Coordinates of C-alpha atoms and ligand atoms in Angstrom, one line a residue:
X234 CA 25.0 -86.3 -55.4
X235 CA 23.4 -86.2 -59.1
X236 CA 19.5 -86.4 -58.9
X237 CA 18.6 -86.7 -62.2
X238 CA 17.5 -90.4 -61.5
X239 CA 14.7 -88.9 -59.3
X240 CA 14.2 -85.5 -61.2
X241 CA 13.2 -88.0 -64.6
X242 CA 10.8 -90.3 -62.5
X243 CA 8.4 -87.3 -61.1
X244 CA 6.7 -84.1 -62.5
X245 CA 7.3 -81.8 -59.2
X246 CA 10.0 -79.3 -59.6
X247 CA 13.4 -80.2 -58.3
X248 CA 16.3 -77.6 -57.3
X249 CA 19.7 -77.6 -55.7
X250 CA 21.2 -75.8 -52.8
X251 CA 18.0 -73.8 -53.0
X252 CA 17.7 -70.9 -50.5
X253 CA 15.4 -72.2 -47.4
X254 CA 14.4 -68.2 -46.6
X255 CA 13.1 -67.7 -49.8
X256 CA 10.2 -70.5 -48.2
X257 CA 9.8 -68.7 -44.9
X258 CA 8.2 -66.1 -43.5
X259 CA 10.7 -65.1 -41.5
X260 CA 12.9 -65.1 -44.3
X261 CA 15.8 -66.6 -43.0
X262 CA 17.7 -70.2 -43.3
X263 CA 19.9 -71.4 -45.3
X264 CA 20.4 -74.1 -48.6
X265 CA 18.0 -77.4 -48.7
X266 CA 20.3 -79.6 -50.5
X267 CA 17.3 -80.9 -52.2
X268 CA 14.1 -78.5 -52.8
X269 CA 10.8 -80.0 -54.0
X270 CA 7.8 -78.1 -54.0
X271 CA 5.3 -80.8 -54.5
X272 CA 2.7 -80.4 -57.4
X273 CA 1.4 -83.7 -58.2
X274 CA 0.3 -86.2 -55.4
X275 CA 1.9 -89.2 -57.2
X276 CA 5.1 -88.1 -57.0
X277 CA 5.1 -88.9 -53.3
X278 CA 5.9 -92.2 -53.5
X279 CA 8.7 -92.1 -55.7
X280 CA 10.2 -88.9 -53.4
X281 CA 9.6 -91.3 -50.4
X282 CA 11.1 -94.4 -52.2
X283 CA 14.3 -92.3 -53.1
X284 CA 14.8 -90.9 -49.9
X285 CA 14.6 -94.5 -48.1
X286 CA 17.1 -96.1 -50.6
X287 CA 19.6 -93.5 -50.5
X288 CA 19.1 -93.1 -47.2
X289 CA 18.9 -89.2 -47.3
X290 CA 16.9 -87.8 -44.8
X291 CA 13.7 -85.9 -45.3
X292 CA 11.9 -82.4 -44.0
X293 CA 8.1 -81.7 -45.3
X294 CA 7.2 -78.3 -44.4
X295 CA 4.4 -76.1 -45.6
X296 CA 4.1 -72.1 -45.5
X297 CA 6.7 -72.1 -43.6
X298 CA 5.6 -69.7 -41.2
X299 CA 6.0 -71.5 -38.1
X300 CA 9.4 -72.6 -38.9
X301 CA 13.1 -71.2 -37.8
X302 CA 15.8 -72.6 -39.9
X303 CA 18.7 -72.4 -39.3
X304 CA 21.5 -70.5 -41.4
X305 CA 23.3 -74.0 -42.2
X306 CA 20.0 -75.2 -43.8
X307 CA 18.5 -78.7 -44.8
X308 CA 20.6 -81.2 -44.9
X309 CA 18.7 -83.5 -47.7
X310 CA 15.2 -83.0 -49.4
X311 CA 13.1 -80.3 -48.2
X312 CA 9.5 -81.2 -49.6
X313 CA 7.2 -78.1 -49.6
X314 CA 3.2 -79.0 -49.6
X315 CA 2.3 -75.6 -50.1
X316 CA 0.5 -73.5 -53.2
X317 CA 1.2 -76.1 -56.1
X318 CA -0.9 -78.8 -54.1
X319 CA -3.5 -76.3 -52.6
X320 CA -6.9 -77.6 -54.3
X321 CA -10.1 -77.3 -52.0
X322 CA -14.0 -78.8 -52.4
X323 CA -17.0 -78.0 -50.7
X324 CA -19.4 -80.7 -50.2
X325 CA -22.2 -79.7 -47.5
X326 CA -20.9 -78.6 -44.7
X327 CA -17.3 -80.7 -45.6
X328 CA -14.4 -78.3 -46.7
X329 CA -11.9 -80.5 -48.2
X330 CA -8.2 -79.4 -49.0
X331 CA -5.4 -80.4 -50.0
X332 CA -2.3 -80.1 -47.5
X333 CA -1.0 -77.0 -48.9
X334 CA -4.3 -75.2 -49.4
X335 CA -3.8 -71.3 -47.5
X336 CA -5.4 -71.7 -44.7
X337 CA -6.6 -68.2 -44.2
X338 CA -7.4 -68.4 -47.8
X339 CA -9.6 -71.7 -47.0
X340 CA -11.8 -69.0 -44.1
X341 CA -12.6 -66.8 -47.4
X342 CA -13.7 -69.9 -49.0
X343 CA -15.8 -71.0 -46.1
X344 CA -17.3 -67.5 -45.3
X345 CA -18.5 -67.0 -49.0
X346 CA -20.6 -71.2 -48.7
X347 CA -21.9 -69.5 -45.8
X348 CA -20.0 -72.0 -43.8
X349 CA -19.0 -71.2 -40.1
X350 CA -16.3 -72.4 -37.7
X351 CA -13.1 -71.2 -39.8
X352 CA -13.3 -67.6 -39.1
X353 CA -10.7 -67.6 -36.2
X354 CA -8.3 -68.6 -39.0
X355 CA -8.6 -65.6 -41.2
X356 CA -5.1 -63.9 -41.2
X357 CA -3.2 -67.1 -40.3
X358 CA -0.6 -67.6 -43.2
X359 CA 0.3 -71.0 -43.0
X360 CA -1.3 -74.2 -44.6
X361 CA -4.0 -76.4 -43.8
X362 CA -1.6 -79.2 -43.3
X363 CA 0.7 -77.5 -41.6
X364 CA -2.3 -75.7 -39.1
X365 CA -3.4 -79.4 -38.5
X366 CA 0.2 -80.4 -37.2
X367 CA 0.2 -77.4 -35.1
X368 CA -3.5 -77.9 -34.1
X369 CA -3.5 -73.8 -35.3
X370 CA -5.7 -71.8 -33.2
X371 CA -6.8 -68.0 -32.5
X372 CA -9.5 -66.1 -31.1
X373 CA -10.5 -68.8 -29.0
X374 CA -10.8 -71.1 -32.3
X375 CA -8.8 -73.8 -33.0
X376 CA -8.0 -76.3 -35.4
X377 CA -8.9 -79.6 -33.0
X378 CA -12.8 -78.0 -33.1
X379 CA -13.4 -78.0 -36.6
X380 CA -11.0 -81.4 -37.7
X381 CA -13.1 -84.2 -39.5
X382 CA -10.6 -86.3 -40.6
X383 CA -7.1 -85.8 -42.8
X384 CA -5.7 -88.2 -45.7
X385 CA -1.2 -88.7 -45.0
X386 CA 1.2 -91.2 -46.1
X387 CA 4.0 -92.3 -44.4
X388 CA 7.7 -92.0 -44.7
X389 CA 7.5 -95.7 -45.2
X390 CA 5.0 -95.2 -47.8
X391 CA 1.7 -96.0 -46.1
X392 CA -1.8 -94.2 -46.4
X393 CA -2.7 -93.4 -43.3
X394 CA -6.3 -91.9 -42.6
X395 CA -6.5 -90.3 -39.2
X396 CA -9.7 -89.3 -37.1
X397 CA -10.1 -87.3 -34.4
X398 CA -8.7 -89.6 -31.8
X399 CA -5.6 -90.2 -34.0
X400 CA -4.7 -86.6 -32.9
X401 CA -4.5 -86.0 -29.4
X402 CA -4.7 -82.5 -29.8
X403 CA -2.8 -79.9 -26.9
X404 CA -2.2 -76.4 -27.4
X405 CA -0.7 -76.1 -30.2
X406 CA 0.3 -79.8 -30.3
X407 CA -0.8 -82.9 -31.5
X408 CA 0.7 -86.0 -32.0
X409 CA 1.3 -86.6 -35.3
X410 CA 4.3 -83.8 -34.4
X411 CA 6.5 -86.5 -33.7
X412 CA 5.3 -88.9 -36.8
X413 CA 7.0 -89.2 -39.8
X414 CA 3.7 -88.6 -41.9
X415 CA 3.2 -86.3 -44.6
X416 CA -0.6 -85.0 -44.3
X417 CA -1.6 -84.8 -48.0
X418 CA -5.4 -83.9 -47.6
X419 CA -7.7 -82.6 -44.7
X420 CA -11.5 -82.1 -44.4
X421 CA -13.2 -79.8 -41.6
X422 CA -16.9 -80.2 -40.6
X423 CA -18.2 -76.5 -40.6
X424 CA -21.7 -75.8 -39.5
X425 CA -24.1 -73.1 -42.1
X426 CA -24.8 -69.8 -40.8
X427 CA -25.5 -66.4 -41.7
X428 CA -23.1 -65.3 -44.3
X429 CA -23.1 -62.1 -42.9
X430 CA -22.2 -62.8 -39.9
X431 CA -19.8 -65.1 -41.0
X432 CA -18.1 -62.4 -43.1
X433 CA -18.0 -59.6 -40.6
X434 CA -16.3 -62.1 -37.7
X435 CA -13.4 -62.6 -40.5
X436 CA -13.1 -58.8 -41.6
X437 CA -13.4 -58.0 -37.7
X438 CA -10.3 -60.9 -37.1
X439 CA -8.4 -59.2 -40.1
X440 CA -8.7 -56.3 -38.8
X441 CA -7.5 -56.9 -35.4
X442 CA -4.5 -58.6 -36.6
X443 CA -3.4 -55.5 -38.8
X444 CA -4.2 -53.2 -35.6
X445 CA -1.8 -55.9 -33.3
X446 CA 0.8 -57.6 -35.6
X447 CA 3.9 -56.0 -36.6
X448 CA 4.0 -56.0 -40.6
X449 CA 7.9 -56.6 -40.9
X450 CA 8.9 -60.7 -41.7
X451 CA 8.0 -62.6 -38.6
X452 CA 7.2 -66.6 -38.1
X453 CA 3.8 -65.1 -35.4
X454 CA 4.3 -66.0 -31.6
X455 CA 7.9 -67.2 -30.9
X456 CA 6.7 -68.7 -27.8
X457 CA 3.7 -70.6 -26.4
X458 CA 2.0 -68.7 -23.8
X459 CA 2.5 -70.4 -20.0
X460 CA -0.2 -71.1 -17.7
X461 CA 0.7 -67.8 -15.4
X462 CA -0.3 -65.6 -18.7
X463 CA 0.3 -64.5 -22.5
X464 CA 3.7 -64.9 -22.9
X465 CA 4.2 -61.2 -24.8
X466 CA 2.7 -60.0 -21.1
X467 CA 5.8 -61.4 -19.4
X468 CA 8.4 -60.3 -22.6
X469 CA 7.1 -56.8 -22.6
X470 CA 7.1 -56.4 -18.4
X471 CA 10.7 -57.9 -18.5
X472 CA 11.6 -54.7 -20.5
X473 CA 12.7 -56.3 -23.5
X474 CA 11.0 -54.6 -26.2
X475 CA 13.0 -53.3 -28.9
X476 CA 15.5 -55.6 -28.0
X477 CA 17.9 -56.5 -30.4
X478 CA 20.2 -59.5 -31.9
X479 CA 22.1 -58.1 -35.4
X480 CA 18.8 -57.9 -37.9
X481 CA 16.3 -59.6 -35.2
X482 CA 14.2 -57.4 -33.3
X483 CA 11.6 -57.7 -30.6
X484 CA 8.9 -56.1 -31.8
X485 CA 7.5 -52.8 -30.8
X486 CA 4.0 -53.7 -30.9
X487 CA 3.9 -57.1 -30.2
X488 CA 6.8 -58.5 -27.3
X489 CA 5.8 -62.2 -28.4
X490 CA 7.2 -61.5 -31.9
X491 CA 10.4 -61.8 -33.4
X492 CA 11.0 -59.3 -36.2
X493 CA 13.4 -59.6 -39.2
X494 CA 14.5 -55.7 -40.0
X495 CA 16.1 -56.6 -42.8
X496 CA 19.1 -58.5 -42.8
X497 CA 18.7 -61.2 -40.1
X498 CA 20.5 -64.4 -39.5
X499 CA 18.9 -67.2 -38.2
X500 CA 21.4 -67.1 -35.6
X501 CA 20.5 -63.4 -34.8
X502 CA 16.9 -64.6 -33.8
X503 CA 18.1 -67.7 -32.1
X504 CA 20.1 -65.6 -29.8
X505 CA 17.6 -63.4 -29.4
X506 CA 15.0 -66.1 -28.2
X507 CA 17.7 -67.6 -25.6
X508 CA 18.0 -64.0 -24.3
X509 CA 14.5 -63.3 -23.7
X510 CA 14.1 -67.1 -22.5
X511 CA 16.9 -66.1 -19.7
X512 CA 15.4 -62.8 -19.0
X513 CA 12.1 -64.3 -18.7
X514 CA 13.2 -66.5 -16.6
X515 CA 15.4 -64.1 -14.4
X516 CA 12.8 -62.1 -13.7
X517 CA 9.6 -64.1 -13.1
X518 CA 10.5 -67.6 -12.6
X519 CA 9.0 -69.0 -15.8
X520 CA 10.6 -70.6 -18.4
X521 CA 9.0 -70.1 -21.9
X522 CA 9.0 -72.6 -24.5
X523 CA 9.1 -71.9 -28.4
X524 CA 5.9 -72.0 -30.2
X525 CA 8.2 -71.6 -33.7
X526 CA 9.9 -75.0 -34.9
X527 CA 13.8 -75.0 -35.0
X528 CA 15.0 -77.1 -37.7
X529 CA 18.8 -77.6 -38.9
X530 CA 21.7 -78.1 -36.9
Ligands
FAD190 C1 2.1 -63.2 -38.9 C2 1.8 -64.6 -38.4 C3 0.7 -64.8 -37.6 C4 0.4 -66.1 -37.1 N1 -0.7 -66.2 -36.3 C5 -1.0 -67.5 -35.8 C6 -2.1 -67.7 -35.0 O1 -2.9 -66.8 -34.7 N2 -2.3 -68.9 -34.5 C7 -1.5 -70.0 -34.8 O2 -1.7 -71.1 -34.3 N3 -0.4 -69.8 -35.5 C8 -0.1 -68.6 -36.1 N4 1.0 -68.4 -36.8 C9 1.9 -69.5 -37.0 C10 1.6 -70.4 -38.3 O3 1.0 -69.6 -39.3 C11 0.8 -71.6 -38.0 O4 1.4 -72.4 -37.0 C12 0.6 -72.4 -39.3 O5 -0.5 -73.3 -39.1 C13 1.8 -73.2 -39.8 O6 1.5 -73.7 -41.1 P1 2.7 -73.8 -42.2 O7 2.1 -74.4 -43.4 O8 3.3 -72.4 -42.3 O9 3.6 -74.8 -41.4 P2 5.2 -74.8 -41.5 O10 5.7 -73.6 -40.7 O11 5.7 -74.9 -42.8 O12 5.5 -76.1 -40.6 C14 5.1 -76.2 -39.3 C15 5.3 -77.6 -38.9 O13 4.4 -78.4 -39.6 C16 5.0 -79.4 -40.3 N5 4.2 -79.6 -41.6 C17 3.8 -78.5 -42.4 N6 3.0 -79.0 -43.4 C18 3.0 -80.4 -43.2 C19 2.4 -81.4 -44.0 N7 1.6 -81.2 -45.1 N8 2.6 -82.7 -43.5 C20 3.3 -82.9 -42.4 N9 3.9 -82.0 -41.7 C21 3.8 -80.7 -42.1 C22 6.5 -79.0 -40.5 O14 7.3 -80.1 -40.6 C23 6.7 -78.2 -39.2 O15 7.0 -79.1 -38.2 C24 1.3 -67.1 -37.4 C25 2.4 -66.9 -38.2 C26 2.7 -65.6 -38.7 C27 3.9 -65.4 -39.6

């Protein structure tokens, strides 16, 4: 399909068959028939309008580092809100951002206005949009404390503003998951404190992330952690570190994460994650469910 129609009506970069793990942290998945990182809010409309008419289905995604594609990639436009629409505002104790703002970027931002409540997000390397969806969280932070209220538009092409009791926030859920919105701008209502302090809980959540996380491509914890325990507890006592699936690895220092060595398929991780699943499973009686999201067929 030609998409010159679309690619003269909007100023966002458009690209074909483009590689999906070049947009991951995992770095793996294959083409997006139709790449757009977005750049310019306005353009949203007109993606959203060309998507309905021509019928071709749509995937927003931001960092990327939550996501699993799979090696068949995206079948239709893949619409990255990340660094081209990242702008963020200060105003009080408000932090505003756009959806693809960094969000551990945003906890620098935050702990320099002498602003507190985003230092459990220091390290995390996905977006503020995306860390909304997922309703982010980490030493004993998590996005649902902090969340004012967020700016989205619809797949049908409504604004949308949504509160706090839009959300209904879970562990690592919420329910715009199942929505077809695209969250274009979020504010968090921090609380002033001493910078100091503020700065030393980031460097000391930095820190402790280099000390625990393995440094090779990863997309974080592969799966959520069940009510008997941290789910890297049960990986690690089923024996099944340093397993391995062709370049997909489970790492050495932490049995929650997936590693890429190198060359990994999707497939290679998927296979990994059903093994570990079954192991899990075999050995302790509990079934683990991803934390990463699987998209492609
Ligand atoms: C090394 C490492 C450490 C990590 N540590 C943590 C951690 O401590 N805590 C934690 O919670 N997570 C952690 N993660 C996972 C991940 O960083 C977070 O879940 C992050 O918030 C995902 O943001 P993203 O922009 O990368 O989203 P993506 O992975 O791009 O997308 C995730 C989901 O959100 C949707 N989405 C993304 N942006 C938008 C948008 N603007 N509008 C609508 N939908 C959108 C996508 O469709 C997808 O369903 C870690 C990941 C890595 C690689």
């Amino acid at each position: 399909m030609d998409h010159d129609g679309l690619a003269k009506r909007i100023r966002s970069s458009l690209l074909e068959k483009e590689p999906m793990r070049l947009h991951t942290t995992w770095k793996v998945g294959g083409p997006a028939d139709l790449f757009i990182s977005l750049a310019y809010g306005e353009d949203l409309p007109e993606i959203l309008e060309y998507s309905r008419q021509n019928r071709i289905p749509l995937f927003v995604f931001g960092a990327g580092s939550n996501l699993l594609v799979k090696d068949a990639g995206v079948r239709g436009i893949a619409l990255k809100i990340a660094s081209d629409f990242a702008e963020h505002s200060i105003h009080g104790n408000i932090l505003r951002a756009q959806g693809g703002a960094h969000l551990s970027r945003l906890a620098g931002v935050a702990a320099e206005a002498g602003l507190s409540g985003l230092e459990f997000a220091a390290g995390i390397p996905g977006t503020i949009g995306g860390a909304l969806l997922m309703n982010a969280g980490a030493y004993g932070g998590r996005m649902a404390d902090i969340f004012h209220r967020a700016g989205g538009i619809t797949f049908s092409g409504e604004e949308e503003l949504l509160h706090p009791g839009d959300m209904n926030f879970g562990y690592r859920s919420t329910s715009i998951m199942q929505r077809d919105i695209i969250i274009t701008w979020v504010e968090l209502v921090l609380e002033p404190g001493d910078p100091f302090l503020i700065r030393e809980a980031v460097r000391k959540n930095l820190d402790h992330r280099k000390e625990r996380h393995p440094r090779e491509p990863s997309a974080g914890s592969v799966f959520k952690n069940p009510p008997q325990g941290p789910a890297g507890h049960f990986i690690e006592k089923a024996g099944l570190k340093g397993l391995e699936a062709g370049g997909a690895r489970v790492s050495e220092k932490h049995a929650n994460f997936i590693v890429n060595t190198g060359h990994a398929k999707a497939g290679d991780i998927l296979a990994l994650m059903e093994r570990v699943r079954k192991e899990v499973y075999q050995k302790f009686g509990i079934t683990l469910q991803p934390e990463v999201r699987v998209i492609g067929q």
